[in-house]
Coordinates of C-alpha atoms in Angstrom, one line a residue:
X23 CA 26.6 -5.5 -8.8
X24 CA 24.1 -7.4 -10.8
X25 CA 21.8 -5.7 -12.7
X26 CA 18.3 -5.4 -11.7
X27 CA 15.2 -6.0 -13.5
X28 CA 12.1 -5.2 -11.9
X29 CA 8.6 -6.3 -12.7
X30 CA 5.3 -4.7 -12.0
X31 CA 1.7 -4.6 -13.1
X32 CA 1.9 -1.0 -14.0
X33 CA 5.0 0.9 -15.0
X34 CA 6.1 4.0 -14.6
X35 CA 7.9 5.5 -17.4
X36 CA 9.1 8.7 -17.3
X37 CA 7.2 11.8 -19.0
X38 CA 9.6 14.6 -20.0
X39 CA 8.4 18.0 -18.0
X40 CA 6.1 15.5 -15.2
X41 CA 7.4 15.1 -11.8
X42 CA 8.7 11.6 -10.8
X43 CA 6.1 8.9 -9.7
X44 CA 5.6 8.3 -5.8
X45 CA 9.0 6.8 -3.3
X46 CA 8.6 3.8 -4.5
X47 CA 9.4 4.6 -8.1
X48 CA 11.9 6.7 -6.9
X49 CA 13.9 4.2 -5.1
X50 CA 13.7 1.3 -7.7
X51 CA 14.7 3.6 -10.4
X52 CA 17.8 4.9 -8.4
X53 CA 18.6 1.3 -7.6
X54 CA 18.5 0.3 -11.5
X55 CA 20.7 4.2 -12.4
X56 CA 23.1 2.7 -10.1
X57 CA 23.8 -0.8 -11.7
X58 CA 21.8 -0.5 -14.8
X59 CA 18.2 -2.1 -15.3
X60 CA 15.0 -2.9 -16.9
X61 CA 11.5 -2.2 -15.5
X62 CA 9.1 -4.5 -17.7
X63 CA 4.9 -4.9 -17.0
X64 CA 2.0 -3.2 -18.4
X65 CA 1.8 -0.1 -20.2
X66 CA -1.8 0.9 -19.3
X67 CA -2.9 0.4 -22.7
X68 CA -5.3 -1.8 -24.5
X69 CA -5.3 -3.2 -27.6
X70 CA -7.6 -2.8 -30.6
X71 CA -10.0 -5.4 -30.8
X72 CA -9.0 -6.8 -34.0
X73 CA -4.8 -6.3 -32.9
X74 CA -4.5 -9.7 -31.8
X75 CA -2.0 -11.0 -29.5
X76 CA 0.7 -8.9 -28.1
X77 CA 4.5 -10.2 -29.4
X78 CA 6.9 -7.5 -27.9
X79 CA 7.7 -5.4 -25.5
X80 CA 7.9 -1.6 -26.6
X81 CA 11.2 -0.3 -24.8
X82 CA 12.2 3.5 -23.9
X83 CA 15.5 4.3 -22.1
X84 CA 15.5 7.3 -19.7
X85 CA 19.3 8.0 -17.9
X86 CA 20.6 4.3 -17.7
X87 CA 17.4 2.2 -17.3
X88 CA 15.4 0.4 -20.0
X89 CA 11.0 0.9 -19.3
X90 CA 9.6 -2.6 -21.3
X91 CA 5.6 -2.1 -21.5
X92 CA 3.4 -4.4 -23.5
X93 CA 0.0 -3.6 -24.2
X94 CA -2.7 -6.1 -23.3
X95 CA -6.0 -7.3 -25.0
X96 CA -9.4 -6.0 -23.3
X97 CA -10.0 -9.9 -22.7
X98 CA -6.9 -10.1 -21.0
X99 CA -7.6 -7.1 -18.8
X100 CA -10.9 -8.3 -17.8
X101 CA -9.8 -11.2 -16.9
X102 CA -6.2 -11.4 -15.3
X103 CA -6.6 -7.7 -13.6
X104 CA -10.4 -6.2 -13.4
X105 CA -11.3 -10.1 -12.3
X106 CA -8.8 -12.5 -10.6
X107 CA -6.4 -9.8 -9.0
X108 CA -8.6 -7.1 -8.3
X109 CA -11.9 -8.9 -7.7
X110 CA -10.5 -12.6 -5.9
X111 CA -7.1 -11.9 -4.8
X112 CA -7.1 -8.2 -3.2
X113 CA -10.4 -8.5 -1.1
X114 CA -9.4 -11.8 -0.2
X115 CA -5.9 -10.6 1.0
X116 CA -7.8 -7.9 3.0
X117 CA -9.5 -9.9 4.7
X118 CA -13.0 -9.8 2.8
X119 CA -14.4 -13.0 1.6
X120 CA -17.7 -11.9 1.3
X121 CA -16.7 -9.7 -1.7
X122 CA -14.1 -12.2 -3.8
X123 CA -15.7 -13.1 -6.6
X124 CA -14.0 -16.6 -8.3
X125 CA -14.2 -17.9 -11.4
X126 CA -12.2 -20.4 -13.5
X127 CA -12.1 -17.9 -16.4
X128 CA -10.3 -15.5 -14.5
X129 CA -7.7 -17.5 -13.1
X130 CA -7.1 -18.9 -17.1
X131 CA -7.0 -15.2 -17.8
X132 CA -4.3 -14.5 -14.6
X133 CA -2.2 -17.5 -15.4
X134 CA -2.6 -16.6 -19.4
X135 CA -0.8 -13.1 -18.9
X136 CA 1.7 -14.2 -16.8
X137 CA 2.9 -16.5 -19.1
X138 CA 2.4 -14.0 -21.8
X139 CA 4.9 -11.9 -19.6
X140 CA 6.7 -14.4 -19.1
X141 CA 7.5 -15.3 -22.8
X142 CA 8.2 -11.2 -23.3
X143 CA 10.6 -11.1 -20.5
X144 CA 12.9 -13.9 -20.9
X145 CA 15.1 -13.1 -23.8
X146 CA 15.9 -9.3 -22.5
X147 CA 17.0 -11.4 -19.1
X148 CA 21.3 -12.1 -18.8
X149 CA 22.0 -15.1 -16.4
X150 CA 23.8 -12.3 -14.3
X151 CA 20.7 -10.3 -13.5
X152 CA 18.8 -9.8 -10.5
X153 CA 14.9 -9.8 -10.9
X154 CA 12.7 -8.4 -8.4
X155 CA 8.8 -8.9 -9.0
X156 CA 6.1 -6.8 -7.4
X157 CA 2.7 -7.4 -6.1
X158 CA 0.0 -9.8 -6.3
X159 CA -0.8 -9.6 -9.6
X160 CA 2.4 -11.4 -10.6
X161 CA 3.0 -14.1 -8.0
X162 CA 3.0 -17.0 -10.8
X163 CA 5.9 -15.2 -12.6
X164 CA 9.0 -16.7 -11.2
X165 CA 7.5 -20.5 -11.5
X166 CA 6.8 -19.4 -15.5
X167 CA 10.3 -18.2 -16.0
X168 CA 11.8 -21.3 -13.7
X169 CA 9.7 -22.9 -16.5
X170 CA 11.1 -20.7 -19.2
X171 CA 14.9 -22.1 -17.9
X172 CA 15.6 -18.7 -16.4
X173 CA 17.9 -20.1 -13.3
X174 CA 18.1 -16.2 -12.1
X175 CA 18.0 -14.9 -8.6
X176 CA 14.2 -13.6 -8.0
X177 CA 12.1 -12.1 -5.0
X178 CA 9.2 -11.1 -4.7
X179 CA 7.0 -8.3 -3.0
X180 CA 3.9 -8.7 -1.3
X181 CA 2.4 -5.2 -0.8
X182 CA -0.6 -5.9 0.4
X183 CA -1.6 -8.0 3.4
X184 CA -0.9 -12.2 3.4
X185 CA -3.7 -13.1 5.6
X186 CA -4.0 -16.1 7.3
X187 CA -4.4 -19.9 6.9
X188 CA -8.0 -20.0 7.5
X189 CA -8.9 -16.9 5.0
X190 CA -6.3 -17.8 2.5
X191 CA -7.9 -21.4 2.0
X192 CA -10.9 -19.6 0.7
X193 CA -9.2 -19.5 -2.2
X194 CA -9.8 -22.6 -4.3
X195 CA -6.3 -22.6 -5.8
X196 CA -4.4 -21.3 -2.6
X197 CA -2.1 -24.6 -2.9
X198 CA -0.8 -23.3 -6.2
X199 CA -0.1 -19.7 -4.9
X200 CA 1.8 -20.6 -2.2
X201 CA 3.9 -23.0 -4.5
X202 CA 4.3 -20.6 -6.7
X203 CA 5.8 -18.3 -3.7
X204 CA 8.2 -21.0 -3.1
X205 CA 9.5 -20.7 -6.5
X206 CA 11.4 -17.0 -5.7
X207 CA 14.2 -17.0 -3.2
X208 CA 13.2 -14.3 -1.1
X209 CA 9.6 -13.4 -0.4
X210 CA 9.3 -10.1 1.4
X211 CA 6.1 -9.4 2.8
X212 CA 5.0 -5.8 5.0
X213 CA 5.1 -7.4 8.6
X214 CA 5.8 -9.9 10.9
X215 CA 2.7 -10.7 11.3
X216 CA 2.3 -11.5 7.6
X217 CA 5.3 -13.8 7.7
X218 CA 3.7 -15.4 10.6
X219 CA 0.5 -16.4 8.4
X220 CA 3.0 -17.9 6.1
X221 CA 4.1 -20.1 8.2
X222 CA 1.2 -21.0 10.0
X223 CA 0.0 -21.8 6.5
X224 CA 3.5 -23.9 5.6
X225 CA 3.3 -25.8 8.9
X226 CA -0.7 -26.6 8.7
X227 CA -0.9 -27.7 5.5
X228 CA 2.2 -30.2 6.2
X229 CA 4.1 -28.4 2.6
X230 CA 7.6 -27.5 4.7
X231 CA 9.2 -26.4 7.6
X232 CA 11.1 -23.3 9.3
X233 CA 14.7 -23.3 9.5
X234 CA 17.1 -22.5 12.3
X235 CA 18.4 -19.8 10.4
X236 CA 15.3 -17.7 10.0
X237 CA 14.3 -19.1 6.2
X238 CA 11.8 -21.8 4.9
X239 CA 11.8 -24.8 2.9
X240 CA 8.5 -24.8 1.1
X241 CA 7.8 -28.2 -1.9
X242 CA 11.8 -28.8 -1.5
X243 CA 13.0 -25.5 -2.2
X244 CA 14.7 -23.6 0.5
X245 CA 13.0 -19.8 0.2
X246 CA 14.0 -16.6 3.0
X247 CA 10.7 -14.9 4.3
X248 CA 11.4 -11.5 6.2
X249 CA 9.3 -8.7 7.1
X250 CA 10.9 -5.7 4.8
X251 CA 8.4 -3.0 6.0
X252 CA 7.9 -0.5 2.8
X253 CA 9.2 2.9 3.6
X254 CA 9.1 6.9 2.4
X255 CA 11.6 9.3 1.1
X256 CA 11.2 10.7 4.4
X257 CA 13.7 13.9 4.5
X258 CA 12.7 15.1 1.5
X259 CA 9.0 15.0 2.5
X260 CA 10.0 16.6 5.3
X261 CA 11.4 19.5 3.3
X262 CA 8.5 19.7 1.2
X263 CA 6.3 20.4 3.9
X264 CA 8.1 22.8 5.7
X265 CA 8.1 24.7 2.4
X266 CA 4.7 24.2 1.6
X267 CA 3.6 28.1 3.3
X268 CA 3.9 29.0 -0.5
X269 CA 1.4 26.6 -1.9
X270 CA -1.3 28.0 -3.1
X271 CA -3.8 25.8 -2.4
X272 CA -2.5 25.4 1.1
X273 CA -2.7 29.1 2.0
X274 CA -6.0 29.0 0.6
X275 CA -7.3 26.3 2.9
X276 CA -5.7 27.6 6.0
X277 CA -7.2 30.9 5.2
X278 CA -11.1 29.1 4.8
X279 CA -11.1 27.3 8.1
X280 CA -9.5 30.3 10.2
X281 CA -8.9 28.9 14.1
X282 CA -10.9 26.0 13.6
X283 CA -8.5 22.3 13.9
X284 CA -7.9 20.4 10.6
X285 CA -8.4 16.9 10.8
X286 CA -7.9 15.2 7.7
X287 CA -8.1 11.5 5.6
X288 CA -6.8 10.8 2.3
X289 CA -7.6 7.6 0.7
X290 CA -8.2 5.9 -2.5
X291 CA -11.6 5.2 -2.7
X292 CA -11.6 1.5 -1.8
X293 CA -13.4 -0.4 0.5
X294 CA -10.2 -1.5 2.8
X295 CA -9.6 1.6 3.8
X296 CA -12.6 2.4 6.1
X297 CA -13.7 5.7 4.9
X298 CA -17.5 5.0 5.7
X299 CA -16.7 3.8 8.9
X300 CA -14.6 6.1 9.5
X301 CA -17.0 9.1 8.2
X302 CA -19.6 7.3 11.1
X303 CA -17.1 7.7 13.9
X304 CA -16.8 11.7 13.3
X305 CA -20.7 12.2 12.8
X306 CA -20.2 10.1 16.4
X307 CA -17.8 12.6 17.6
X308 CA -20.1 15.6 16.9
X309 CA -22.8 14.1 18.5
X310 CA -21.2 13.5 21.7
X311 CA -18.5 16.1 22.0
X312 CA -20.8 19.3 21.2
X313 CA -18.6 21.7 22.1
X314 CA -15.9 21.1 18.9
X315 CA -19.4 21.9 16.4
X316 CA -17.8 24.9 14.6
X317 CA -14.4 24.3 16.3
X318 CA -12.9 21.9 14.0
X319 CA -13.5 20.5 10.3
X320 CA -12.5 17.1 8.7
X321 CA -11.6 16.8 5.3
X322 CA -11.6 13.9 3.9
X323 CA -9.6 13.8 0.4
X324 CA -10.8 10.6 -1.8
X325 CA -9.4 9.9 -5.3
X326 CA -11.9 7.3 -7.4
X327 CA -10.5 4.4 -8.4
X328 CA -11.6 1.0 -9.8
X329 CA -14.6 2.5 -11.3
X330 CA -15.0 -0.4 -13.5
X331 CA -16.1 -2.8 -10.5
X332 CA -19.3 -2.8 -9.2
X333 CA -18.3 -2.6 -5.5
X334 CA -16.5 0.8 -5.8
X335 CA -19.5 2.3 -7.8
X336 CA -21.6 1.4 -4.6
X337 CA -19.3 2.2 -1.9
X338 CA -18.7 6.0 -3.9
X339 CA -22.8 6.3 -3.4
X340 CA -22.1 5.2 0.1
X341 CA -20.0 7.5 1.3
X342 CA -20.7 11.0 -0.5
X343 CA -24.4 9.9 1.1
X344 CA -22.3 9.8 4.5
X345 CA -21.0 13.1 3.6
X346 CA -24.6 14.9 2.9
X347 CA -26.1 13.7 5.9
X348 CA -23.4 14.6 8.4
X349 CA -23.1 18.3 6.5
X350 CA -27.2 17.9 6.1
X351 CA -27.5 17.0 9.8
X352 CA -24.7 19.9 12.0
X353 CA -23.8 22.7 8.8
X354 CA -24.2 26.5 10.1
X355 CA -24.4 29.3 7.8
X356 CA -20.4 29.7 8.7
X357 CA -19.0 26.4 9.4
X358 CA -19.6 22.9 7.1
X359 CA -17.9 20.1 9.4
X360 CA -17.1 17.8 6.2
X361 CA -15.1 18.9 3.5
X362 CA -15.2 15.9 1.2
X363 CA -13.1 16.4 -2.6
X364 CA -12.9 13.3 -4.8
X365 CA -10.2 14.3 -6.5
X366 CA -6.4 14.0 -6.5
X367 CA -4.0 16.5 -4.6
X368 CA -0.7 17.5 -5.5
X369 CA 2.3 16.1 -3.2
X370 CA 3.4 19.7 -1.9
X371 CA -0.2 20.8 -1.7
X372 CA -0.8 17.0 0.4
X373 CA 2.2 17.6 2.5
X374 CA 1.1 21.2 3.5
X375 CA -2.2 20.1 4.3
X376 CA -0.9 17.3 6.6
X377 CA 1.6 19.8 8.1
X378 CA -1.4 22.1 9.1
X379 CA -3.5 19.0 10.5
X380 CA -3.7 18.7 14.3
X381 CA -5.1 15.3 13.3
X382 CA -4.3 12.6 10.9
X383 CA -7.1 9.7 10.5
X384 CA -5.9 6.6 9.1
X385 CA -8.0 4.3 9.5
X386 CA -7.8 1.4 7.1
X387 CA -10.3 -2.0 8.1
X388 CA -6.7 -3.7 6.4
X389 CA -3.9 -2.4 5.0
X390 CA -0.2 -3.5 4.3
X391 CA 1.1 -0.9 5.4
X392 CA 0.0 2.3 4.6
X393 CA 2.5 4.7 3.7
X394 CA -0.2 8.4 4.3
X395 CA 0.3 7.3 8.0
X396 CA 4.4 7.7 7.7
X397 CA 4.0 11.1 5.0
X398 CA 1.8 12.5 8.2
X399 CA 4.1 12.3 10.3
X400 CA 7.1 13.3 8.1
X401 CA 4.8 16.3 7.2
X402 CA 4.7 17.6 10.9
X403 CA 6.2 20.3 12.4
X404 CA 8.5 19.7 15.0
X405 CA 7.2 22.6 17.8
X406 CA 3.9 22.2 17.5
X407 CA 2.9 18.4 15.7
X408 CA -0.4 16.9 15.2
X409 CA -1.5 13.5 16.2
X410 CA -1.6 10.3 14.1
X411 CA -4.9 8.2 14.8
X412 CA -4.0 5.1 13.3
X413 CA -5.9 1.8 12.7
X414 CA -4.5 -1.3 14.6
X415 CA -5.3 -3.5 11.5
X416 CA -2.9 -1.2 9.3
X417 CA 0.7 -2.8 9.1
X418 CA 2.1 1.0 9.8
X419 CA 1.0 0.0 13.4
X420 CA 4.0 -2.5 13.7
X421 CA 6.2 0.2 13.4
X422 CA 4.7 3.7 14.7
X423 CA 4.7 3.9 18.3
X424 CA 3.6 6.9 18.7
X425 CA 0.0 6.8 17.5
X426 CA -2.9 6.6 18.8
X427 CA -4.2 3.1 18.0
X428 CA -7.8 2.5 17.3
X429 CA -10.2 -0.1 16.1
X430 CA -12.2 1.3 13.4
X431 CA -15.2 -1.1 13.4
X432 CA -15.5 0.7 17.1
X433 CA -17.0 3.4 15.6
X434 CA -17.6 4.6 19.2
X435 CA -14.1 4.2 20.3
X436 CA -12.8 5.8 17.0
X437 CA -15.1 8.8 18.2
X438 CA -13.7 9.1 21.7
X439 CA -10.0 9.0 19.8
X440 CA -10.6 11.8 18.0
X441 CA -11.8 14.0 20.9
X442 CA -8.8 12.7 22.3
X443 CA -6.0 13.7 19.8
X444 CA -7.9 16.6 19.4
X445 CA -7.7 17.6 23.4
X446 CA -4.0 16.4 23.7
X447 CA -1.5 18.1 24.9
X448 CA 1.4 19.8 23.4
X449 CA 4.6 17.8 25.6
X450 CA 2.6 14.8 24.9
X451 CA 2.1 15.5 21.0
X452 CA 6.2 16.2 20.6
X453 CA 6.7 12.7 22.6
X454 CA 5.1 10.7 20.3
X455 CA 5.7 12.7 17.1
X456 CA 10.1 12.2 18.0
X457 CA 9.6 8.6 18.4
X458 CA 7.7 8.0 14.8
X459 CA 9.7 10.4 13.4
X460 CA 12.9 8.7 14.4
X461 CA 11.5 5.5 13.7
X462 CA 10.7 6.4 9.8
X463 CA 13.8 8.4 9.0
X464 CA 16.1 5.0 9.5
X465 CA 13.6 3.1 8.0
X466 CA 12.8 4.9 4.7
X467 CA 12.4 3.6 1.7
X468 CA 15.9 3.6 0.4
X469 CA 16.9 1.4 3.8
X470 CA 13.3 -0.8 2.2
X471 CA 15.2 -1.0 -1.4
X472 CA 18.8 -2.1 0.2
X473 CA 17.7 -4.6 2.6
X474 CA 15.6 -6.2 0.4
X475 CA 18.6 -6.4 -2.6
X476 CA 20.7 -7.6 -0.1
X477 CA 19.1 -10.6 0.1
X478 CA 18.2 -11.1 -3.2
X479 CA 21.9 -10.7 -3.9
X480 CA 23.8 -12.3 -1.2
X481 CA 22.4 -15.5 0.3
X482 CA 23.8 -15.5 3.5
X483 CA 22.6 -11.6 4.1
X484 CA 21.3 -11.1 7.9
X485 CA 17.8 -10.5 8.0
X486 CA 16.9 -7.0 8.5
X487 CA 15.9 -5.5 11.8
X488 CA 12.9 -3.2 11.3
X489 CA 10.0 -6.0 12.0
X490 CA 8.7 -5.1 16.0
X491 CA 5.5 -4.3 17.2
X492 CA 4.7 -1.7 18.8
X493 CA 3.6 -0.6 22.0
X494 CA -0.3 0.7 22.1
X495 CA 0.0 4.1 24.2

C-alpha cells in the first residue's frame, strides 16, 4: 500500500490525556497507522502581526503518522476562510444565495493560501503516495500541486452539498472550480444526487461528457465521480450508549423530566441547519396538540460557532428569542417545554441523551449528510427505540429509510410529524429503527474510508454500492 497523505483545513493532532477527535478522524488516522501517513492543513493559529509569511510546516508524530500544521496570517484568515469559504462558498453550496457575500479579495486570499499550501506540501510528498484532500476550502489544491509537478494520485472530498447548475453559476468563478475538480482523479461527493448536479453542470455548460463506465471526462481529463456517503463508527456508538446509565449528566436529565418524552436537536449554530424553523414547528405542535403541554420537553442542544460573521451573531439573537417566547408563552410552575443549552456535550453524555429520546429532530434546510441523524439511531435501544424525524433536504435521507421524512419550511407539517412520532407505535418504531440500523452498520465510516481509497488507489475499482434513495414511509 501507498502511503496516504491527507489534507484538511483544520487538523487534528493528537493531545496526550484528550479523547480522539470525532469518526472521521478516527478512520483517517487508522488508515494512515496502517500504511504510514501525513495529515498537513492549518493548525488553528494565527500569526503575529509583524511574523511575516509562513515558510514551514511544524510536524509532530503520534504512533506512525506525521500531523504538518502551518500557521496562517490574520490577512490570510480573513480572507481565504472567514470570507471566500465560509462566507461565498458554504451558503452558496447550501443552497443560500442571498447570504454569499463575493469579493475579488477574497478569492486572491483563497487561491493565495492554497498555493501557500501547496508550496509547504510538495517536498514532504514521494511519487508513491496517495493524497486525499478534504472539503471546500481546498478544492484548488490538486491543480496547484499538478502545477507544482506532483503527478500523484489525488481525490477529493466534498462534504457538504454540490448544488446544482443554476445555483452554482451564481458564483462568478464557478468555471474555475469545477476545473479545478477535474484536476483530482476521483471526486467523491455525499449523494447521488450531488453527483447528479455535477453532471448536469458538465453536460450544460458543454465542458465533458459521462462515460459508459460510470466516470467523467471533464477539460480532457478523465475524473471518477461516485456518491461515497460519509459514515459513523457505528458499533462503538452503539456501545457507548448502551453504557451511558452511568453518565452523570444523563442520570441527571432523565431524573428532571420524570415521565415526560424527550425530544431532542443538536446542531451547530448555523443557519443550514434549520433550528429557528424548526423551534417554530414545536411552538406549532403545542399550539395544536394541547394535550402533550407538560407531557413532553424538547431540548435543543446548540454549540456557537462562526461567531466572527455577522450572520451567526444575528441568527444566535434569533433563536434564543424563539426560545423565550415559546418558554414565555406555555411554561408552568413545573414543566418548561424548551430546554435550550448553547454549549457543547460530551459524546457519552450525547449518546445517552439520544438513547433516552423518543424523538430525534433533524431538521437541516441543507445538509450533506448529516451524521447526528445516523448517531441517533446507533444510540437507540433495540426494545423500545425512538423515532428519527428527518429533513428530506438532508443527504442522510438517501440512505435512512426508516425515518420520518419532513419538509422543514412546512413548519405545519413538521408540527403534525412530531405529534406523530410522538403517538407511534412500538412494532412500528422497532420496524423502522432495524432497517436504519442495518443500513448504517454496513455502511460506517470505515466501509466510507475503504471505498473511497479504493479508488483512489486502484483505477479500475467498482464503484461502491451505498448511493439509493430511499423510500418516504
Amino acid at each position: 500500500m501507498s502511503r496516504l497523505v491527507v489534507v484538511s483545513n483544520r487538523v487534528p493532532v493528537p493531545t496526550p490525556g484528550t479523547p480522539p477527535a470525532g469518526g472521521l478522524a478516527v478512520a483517517l488516522s487508522g488508515a494512515m497507522k496502517a500504511r504510514g501517513g501525513l495529515w498537513f492543513g492549518w493548525s488553528g493559529r494565527t500569526l503575529p502581526p509583524d511574523a511575516g509569511e509562513p515558510r514551514a510546516a511544524q510536524l509532530t508524530e503520534s504512533e506512525g503518522v506525521t500531523y504538518a500544521v502551518v500557521d496562517l496570517s490574520e490577512r490570510d484568515l480573513d480572507d481565504y476562510y472567514a470570507g471566500f469559504s465560509n462566507r461565498m462558498l458554504w451558503p452558496l453550496f447550501h443552497y443560500r444565495m442571498d447570504l454569499t457575500e463575493f469579493t475579488r479579495v477574497n478569492l486572491a486570499g483563497y487561491h493565495r493560501v492554497n498555493r501557500l499550501f501547496s508550496r509547504l506540501l510538495a517536498p514532504q510528498i514521494t511519487p508513491e503516495d496517495a493524497i486525499w484532500v478534504h472539503d471546500y476550502h481546498l478544492i484548488p489544491l490538486a491543480a496547484e500541486l499538478r502545477s507544482a509537478g506532483c503527478k500523484n494520485r489525488m481525490g477529493f472530498f466534498l462534504h457538504i452539498p454540490f448544488p446544482p447548475p443554476d445555483i452554482l453559476t451564481v458564483l462568478p468563478n464557478h468555471a474555475d472550480v469545477v476545473r479545478s475538480l477535474a484536476a483530482y482523479d476521483v471526486v467523491g461527493f455525499q449523494t447521488p444526487i450531488d453527483v447528479e448536479n455535477f453532471e448536469t453542470y458538465v453536460r450544460r455548460e458543454k465542458i465533458g461528457r459521462r462515460l459508459p463506465d460510470g466516470r467523467f471526462v471533464v477539460h480532457g481529463r478523465t475524473v471518477r465521480v461516485e456518491a461515497y456517503p460519509v459514515g459513523i463508527e457505528t458499533q462503538t456508538f452503539a456501545d457507548v450508549a448502551a453504557a451511558s446509565g452511568r453518565n452523570a449528566l444523563v442520570r441527571r436529565t432523565k431524573e428532571s423530566l420524570g415521565d415526560r418524552k424527550l425530544i431532542i436537536g443538536v446542531d451547530r449554530l448555523d443557519y443550514s441547519k434549520g433550528i429557528a424553523e424548526r423551534i417554530q414547528a414545536f411552538e406549532t405542535f403545542l399550539l395544536l396538540d394541547p394535550e402533550w403541554r407538560g407531557r413532553c420537553t424538547y431540548l435543543q442542544i446548540t454549540p456557537k460557532s462562526r461567531g466572527e460573521v455577522p450572520e451567526y451573531a444575528a441568527m444566535e439573537r434569533e433563536v434564543a428569542g424563539l426560545a423565550g417566547r415559546i418558554n414565555g408563552t406555555f411554561s408552568e410552575l413545573d414543566w418548561t417545554p424548551l430546554r435550550y443549552v448553547n454549549r457543547t456535550v460530551g459524546r457519552n453524555a450525547l449518546a445517552g441523551l439520544y438513547r433516552y429520546a423518543r424523538v430525534g429532530l433533524v431538521t437541516p434546510l441543507r445538509d450533506g449528510m448529516n451524521l447526528v441523524a445516523k448517531e441517533f439511531v446507533a444510540a437507540q435501544d433495540p426494545e423500545n427505540p425512538g423515532v428519527l424525524l428527518l429533513s428530506r433536504f438532508a443527504g442522510a435521507a438517501s440512505e435512512l429509510d426508516g425515518a420520518l421524512l419532513t419538509n422543514p419550511y412546512d413548519v405545519d407539517g413538521t408540527a403534525g410529524s412530531i405529534a406523530r412520532a410522538l403517538d407511534m407505535p412500538l412494532e412500528e418504531r422497532k420496524d423502522r429503527w432495524s432497517s436504519m440500523f442495518q443500513r448504517i452498520r454496513e455502511y460506517d465510516v470505515a466501509w466510507w474510508c475503504r471505498s473511497f481509497l479504493d479508488a483512489l488507489e486502484n483505477e479500475e475499482a467498482a464503484p461502491p454500492q451505498a448511493g439509493r434513495i430511499a423510500a418516504v414511509r
